[in-house]
């Protein structure tokens, strides 16, 4: 696993743990609210890369952080992708020689 991915997973787990603590929830309370096993929640808070992404999303939803889902991998925020797409666009408009002028 690339180091950047491992660091991002660890940071996400730490963010989830902090959000839980800010809400005054125990791990057992959040596990019950989400329907996840306590061990799964502990792995999420540790940033485990082998825990299902759906479990991460359920926990974020239970913490009221689901609005963050919309921006995850959003095409509008993909600057590199937009640049590459723009580079593939034709430089000028081409005309079709088979246009019918009958209006």
Coordinates of C-alpha atoms in Angstrom, one line a residue:
X1 CA 0.0 0.0 0.0
X2 CA 1.4 3.4 -0.8
X3 CA 2.5 5.5 2.2
X4 CA 0.1 8.3 1.2
X5 CA -2.9 5.9 1.3
X6 CA -1.8 4.4 4.7
X7 CA -1.5 7.9 6.1
X8 CA -4.9 9.0 4.8
X9 CA -6.6 5.9 6.3
X10 CA -4.9 6.6 9.7
X11 CA -6.0 10.2 9.5
X12 CA -9.6 9.2 8.6
X13 CA -9.8 6.8 11.5
X14 CA -8.4 9.4 13.9
X15 CA -11.0 11.9 12.6
X16 CA -13.8 9.5 13.1
X17 CA -12.6 8.8 16.7
X18 CA -12.4 12.5 17.4
X19 CA -15.9 13.1 16.0
X20 CA -17.2 10.3 18.2
X21 CA -15.6 11.7 21.3
X22 CA -16.8 15.2 20.5
X23 CA -20.3 13.8 20.5
X24 CA -19.7 12.1 23.9
X25 CA -20.3 8.6 22.5
X26 CA -18.6 5.5 23.7
X27 CA -17.4 3.0 21.1
X28 CA -20.0 0.6 22.2
X29 CA -22.8 3.2 21.8
X30 CA -21.6 4.0 18.2
X31 CA -21.3 0.3 17.4
X32 CA -24.9 -0.2 18.5
X33 CA -26.1 2.8 16.6
X34 CA -24.5 1.6 13.4
X35 CA -25.1 -2.1 13.8
X36 CA -21.4 -2.8 13.5
X37 CA -19.4 -5.1 15.8
X38 CA -17.3 -3.3 18.3
X39 CA -14.1 -4.8 16.8
X40 CA -15.1 -3.4 13.4
X41 CA -15.5 0.1 14.9
X42 CA -12.1 -0.2 16.6
X43 CA -10.5 -1.1 13.3
X44 CA -12.2 1.9 11.6
X45 CA -10.8 4.2 14.3
X46 CA -7.4 2.7 13.8
X47 CA -7.6 3.3 10.0
X48 CA -7.6 -0.3 9.0
X49 CA -7.4 -0.6 5.2
X50 CA -9.0 -4.1 5.2
X51 CA -12.2 -2.9 6.8
X52 CA -15.1 -2.5 4.2
X53 CA -15.6 1.0 2.9
X54 CA -19.3 0.6 3.6
X55 CA -18.5 0.3 7.3
X56 CA -16.6 3.7 7.2
X57 CA -19.6 5.3 5.4
X58 CA -22.1 3.9 8.0
X59 CA -20.0 5.3 10.8
X60 CA -19.7 8.7 9.1
X61 CA -23.5 8.7 8.5
X62 CA -24.2 7.9 12.2
X63 CA -22.0 10.8 13.2
X64 CA -23.9 13.2 10.9
X65 CA -21.0 13.6 8.5
X66 CA -22.6 12.1 5.4
X67 CA -22.5 15.5 3.6
X68 CA -18.8 14.7 3.1
X69 CA -19.7 11.8 0.8
X70 CA -20.7 14.2 -2.0
X71 CA -17.2 15.7 -2.3
X72 CA -15.4 12.4 -2.2
X73 CA -13.8 11.9 -5.7
X74 CA -16.1 14.7 -7.1
X75 CA -15.4 15.3 -10.8
X76 CA -15.8 19.0 -10.1
X77 CA -12.8 18.9 -7.7
X78 CA -10.7 16.8 -10.1
X79 CA -8.3 19.5 -11.4
X80 CA -6.0 17.0 -13.1
X81 CA -8.8 15.2 -14.8
X82 CA -10.4 18.5 -16.0
X83 CA -7.1 19.6 -17.5
X84 CA -6.6 16.3 -19.3
X85 CA -10.1 16.4 -20.6
X86 CA -9.7 20.0 -21.9
X87 CA -6.5 19.0 -23.7
X88 CA -8.4 16.3 -25.6
X89 CA -11.0 18.7 -26.9
X90 CA -10.7 19.8 -30.5
X91 CA -8.9 23.1 -31.0
X92 CA -11.5 24.4 -33.5
X93 CA -14.9 23.4 -34.6
X94 CA -15.2 21.2 -37.7
X95 CA -17.9 21.5 -40.2
X96 CA -19.8 18.6 -41.6
X97 CA -19.7 18.6 -45.4
X98 CA -23.1 16.9 -45.6
X99 CA -25.2 19.7 -44.1
X100 CA -28.6 20.2 -45.6
X101 CA -29.4 23.9 -46.2
X102 CA -33.1 23.1 -46.7
X103 CA -35.0 24.9 -43.9

